[in-house]
JSON list of C-alpha atoms in Angstrom, two decimals:
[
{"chain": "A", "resi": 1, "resn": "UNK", "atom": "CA", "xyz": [176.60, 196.14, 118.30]},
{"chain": "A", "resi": 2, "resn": "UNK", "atom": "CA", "xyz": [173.56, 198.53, 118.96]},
{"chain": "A", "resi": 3, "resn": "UNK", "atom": "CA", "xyz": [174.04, 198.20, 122.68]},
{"chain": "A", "resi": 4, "resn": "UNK", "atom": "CA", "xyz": [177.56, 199.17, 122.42]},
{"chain": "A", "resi": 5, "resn": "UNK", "atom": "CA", "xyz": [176.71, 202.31, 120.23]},
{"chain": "A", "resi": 6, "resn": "UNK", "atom": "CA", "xyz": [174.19, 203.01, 122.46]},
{"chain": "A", "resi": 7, "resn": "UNK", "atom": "CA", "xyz": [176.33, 202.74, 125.05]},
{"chain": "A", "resi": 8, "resn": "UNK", "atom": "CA", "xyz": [178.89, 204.83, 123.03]},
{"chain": "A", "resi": 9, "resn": "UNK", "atom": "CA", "xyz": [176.17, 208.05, 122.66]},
{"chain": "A", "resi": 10, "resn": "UNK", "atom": "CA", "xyz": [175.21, 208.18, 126.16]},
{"chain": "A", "resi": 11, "resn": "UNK", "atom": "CA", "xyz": [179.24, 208.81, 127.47]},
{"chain": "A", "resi": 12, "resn": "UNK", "atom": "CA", "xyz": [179.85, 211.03, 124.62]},
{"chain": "A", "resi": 13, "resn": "UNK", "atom": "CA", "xyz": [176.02, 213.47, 125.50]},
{"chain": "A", "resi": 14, "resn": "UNK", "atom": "CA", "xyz": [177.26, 212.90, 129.31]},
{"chain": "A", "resi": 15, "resn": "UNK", "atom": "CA", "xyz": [181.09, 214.53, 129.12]},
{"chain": "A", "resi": 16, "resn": "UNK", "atom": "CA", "xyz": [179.22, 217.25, 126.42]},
{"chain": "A", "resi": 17, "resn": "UNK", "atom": "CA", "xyz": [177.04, 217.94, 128.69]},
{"chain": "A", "resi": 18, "resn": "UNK", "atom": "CA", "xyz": [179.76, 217.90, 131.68]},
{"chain": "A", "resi": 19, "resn": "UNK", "atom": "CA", "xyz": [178.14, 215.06, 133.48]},
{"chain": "A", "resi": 20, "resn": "UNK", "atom": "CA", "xyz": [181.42, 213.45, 133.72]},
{"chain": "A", "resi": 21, "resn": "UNK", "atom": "CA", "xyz": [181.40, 212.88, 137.24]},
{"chain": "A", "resi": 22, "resn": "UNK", "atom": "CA", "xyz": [177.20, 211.90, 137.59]},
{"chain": "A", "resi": 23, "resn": "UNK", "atom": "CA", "xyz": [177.68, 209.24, 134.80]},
{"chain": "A", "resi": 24, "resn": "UNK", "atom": "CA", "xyz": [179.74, 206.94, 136.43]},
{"chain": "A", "resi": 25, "resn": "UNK", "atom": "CA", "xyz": [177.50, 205.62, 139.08]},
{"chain": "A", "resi": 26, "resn": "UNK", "atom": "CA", "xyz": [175.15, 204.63, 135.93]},
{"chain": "A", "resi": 27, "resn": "UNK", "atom": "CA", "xyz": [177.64, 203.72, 133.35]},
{"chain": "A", "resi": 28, "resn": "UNK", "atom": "CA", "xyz": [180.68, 202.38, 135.21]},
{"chain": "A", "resi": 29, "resn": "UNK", "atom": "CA", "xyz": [180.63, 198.92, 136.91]},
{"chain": "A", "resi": 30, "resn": "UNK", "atom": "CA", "xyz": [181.60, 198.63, 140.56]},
{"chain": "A", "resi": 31, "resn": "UNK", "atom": "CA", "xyz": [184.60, 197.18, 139.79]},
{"chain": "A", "resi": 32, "resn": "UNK", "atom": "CA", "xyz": [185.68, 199.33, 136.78]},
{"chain": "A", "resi": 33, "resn": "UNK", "atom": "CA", "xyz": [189.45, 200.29, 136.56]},
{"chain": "A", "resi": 34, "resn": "UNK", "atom": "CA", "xyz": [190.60, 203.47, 134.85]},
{"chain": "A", "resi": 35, "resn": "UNK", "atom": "CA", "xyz": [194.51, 203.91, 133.49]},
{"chain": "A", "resi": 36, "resn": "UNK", "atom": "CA", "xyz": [196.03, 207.17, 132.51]},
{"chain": "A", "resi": 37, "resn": "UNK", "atom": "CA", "xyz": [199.08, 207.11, 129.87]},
{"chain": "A", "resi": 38, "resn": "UNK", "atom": "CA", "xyz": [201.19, 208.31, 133.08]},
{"chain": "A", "resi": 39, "resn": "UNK", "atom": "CA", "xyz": [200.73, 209.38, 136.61]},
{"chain": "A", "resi": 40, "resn": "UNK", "atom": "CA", "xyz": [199.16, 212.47, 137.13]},
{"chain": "A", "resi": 41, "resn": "UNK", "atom": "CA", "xyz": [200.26, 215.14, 139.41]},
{"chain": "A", "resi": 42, "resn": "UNK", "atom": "CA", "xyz": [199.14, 214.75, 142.57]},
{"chain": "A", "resi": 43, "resn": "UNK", "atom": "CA", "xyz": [197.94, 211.74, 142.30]},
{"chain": "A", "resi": 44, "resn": "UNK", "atom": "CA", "xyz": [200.89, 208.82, 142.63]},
{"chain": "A", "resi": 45, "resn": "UNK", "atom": "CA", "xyz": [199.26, 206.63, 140.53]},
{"chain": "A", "resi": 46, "resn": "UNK", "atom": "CA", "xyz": [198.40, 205.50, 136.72]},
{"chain": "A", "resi": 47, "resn": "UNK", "atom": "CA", "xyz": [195.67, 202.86, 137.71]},
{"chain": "A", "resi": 48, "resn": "UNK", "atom": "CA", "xyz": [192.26, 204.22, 139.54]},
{"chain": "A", "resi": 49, "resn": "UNK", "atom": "CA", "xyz": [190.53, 200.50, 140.44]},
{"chain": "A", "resi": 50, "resn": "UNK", "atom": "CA", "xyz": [186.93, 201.00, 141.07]},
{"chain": "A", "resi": 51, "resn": "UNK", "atom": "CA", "xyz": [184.05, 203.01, 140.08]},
{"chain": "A", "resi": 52, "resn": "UNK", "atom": "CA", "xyz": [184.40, 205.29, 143.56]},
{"chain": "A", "resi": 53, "resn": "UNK", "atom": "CA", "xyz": [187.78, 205.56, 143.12]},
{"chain": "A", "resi": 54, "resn": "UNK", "atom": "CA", "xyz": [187.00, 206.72, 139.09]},
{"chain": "A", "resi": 55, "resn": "UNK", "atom": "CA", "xyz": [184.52, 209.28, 140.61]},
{"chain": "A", "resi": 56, "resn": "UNK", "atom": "CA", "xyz": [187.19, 210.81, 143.23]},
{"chain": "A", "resi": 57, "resn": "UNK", "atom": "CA", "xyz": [189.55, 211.03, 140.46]},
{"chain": "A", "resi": 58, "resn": "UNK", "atom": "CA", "xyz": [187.33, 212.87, 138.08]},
{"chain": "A", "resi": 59, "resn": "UNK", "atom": "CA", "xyz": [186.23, 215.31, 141.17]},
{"chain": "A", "resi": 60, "resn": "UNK", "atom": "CA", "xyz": [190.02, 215.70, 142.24]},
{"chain": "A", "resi": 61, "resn": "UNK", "atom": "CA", "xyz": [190.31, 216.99, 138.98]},
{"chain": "A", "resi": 62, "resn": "UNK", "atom": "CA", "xyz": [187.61, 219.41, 138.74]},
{"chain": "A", "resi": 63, "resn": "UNK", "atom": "CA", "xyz": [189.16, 220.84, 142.00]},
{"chain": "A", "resi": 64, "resn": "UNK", "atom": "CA", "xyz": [192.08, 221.61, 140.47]},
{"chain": "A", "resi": 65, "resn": "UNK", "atom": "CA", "xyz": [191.12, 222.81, 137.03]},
{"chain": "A", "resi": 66, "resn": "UNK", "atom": "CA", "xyz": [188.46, 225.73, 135.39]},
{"chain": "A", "resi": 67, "resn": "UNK", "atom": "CA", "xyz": [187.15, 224.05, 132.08]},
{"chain": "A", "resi": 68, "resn": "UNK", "atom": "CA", "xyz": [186.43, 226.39, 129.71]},
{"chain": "A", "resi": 69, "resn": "UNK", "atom": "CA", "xyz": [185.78, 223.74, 126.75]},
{"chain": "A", "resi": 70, "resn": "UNK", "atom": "CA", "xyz": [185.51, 220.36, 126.57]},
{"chain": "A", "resi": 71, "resn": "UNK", "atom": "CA", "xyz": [184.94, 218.92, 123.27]},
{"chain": "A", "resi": 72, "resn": "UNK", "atom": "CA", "xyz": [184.15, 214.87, 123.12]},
{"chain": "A", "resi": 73, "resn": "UNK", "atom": "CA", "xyz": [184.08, 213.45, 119.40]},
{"chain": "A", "resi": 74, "resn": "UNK", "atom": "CA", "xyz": [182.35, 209.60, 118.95]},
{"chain": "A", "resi": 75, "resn": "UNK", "atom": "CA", "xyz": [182.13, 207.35, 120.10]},
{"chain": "A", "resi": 76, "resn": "UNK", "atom": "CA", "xyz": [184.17, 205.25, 117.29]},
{"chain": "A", "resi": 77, "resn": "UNK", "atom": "CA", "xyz": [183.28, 201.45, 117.74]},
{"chain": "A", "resi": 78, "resn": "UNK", "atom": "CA", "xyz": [185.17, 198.16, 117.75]},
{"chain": "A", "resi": 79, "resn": "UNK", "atom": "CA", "xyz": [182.72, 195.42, 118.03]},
{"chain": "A", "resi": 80, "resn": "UNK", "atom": "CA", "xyz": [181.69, 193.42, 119.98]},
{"chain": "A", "resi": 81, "resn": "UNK", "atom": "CA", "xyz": [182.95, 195.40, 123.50]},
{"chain": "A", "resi": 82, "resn": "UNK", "atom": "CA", "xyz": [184.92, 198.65, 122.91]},
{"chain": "A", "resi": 83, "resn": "UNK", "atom": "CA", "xyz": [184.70, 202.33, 121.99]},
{"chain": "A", "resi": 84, "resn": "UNK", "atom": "CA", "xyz": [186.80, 205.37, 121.61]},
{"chain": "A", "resi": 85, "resn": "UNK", "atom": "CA", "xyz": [186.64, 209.06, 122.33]},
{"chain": "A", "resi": 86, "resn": "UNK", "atom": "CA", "xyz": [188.28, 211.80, 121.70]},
{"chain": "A", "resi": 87, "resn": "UNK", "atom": "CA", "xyz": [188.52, 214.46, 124.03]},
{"chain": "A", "resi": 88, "resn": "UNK", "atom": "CA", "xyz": [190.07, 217.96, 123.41]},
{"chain": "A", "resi": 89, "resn": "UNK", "atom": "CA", "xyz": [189.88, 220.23, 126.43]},
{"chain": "A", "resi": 90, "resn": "UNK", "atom": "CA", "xyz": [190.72, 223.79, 127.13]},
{"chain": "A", "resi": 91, "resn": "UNK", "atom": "CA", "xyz": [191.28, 224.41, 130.94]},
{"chain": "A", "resi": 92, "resn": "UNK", "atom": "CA", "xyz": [192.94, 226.40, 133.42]},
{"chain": "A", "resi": 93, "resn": "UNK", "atom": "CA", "xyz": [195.24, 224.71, 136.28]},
{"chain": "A", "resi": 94, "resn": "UNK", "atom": "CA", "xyz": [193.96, 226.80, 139.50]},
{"chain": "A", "resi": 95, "resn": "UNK", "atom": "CA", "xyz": [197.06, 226.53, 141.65]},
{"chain": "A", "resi": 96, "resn": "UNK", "atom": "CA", "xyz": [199.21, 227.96, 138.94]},
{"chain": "A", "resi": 97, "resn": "UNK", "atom": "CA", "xyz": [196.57, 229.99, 136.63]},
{"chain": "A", "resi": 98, "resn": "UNK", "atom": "CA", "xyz": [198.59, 228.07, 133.54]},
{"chain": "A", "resi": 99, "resn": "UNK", "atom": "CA", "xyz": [195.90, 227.57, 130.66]},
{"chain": "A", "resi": 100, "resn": "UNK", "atom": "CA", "xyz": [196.42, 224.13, 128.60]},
{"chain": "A", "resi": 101, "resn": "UNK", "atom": "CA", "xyz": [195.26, 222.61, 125.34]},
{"chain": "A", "resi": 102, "resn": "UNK", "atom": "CA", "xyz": [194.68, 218.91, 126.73]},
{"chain": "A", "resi": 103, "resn": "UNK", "atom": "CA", "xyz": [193.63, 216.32, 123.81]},
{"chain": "A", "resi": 104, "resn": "UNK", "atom": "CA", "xyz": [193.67, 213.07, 124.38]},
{"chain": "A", "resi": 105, "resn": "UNK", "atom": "CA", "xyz": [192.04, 209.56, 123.21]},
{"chain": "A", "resi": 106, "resn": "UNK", "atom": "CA", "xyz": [190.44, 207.46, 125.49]},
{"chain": "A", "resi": 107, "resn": "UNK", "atom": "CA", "xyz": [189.33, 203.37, 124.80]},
{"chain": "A", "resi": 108, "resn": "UNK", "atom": "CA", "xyz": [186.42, 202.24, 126.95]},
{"chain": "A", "resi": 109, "resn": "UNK", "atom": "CA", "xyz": [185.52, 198.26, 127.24]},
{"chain": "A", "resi": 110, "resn": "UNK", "atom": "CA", "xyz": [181.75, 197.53, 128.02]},
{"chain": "A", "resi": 111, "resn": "UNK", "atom": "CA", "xyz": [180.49, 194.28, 129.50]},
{"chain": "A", "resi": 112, "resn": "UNK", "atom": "CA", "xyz": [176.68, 193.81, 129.97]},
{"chain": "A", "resi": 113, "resn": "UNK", "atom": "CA", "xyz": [176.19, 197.62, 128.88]},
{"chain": "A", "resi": 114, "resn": "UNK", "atom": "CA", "xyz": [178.53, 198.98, 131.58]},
{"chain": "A", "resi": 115, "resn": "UNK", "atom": "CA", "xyz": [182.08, 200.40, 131.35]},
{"chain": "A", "resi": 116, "resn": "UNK", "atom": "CA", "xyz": [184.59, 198.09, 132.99]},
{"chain": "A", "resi": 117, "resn": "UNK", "atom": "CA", "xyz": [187.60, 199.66, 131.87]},
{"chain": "A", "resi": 118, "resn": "UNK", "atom": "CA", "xyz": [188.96, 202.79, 130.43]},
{"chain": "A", "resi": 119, "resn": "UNK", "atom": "CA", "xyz": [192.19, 203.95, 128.91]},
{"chain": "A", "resi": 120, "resn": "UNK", "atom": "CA", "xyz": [193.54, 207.60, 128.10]},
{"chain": "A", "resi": 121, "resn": "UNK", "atom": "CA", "xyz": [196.34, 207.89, 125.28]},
{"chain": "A", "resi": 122, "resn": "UNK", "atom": "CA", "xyz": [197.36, 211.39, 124.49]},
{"chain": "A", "resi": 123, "resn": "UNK", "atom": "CA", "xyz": [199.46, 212.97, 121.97]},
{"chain": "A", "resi": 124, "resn": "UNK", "atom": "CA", "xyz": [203.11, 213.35, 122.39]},
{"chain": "A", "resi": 125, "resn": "UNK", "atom": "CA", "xyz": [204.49, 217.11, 123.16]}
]
């Protein structure tokens, strides 16, 4: 269980320290898959499969959004392989200048001290 809060603590100082897109060569196996709890715009897709295709994703996003905050709580373990976050995020959508409260919880499974997979819930409207 250390490993995995260790694990845990290193995502959580990375996305406070808006390393989001820097930690996933290091943290994220090559064949890591990330699913959203619906298809984002512009993107077509829930699943991103792969940790290139995790990193385009994140930077697509920073494209099209100004962060202003980005608060990550946790992690919050469940032994022996997963841990949660919870992100709340305060951001501006470029294109359209429309500021948003995102918050969101997001599962991440670890296998030999890598993320494999990772899984964003968020709050009904």
């Amino acid at each position: 269980m250390e490993d995995l809060v260790e694990t845990g603590r290193k995502f959580v100082q990375a996305m406070r320290d808006r390393q989001g897109i820097t930690n996933v060569d290091d943290m994220y196996a090559e064949t890591a898959e990330s699913i959203e709890a619906v298809v984002p715009p512009k993107r077509y897709v829930r699943v991103s499969s792969s940790r290139e295709a995790i990193k385009a994703k994140r930077e697509d996003w920073l494209a099209e959004h100004e962060i202003h905050r980005l608060d990550a709580d946790g992690p919050y373990v469940h032994p022996p392989n997963r841990f949660a976050v919870r992100f709340d995020v305060d951001a501006t959508q470029k294109a359209t200048g429309r500021r948003m409260n995102l918050r969101e919880i997001a599962v991440y499974s670890v296998e030999d001290g890598r993320i494999v997979r990772e899984e964003f819930f968020m709050a009904p409207k």
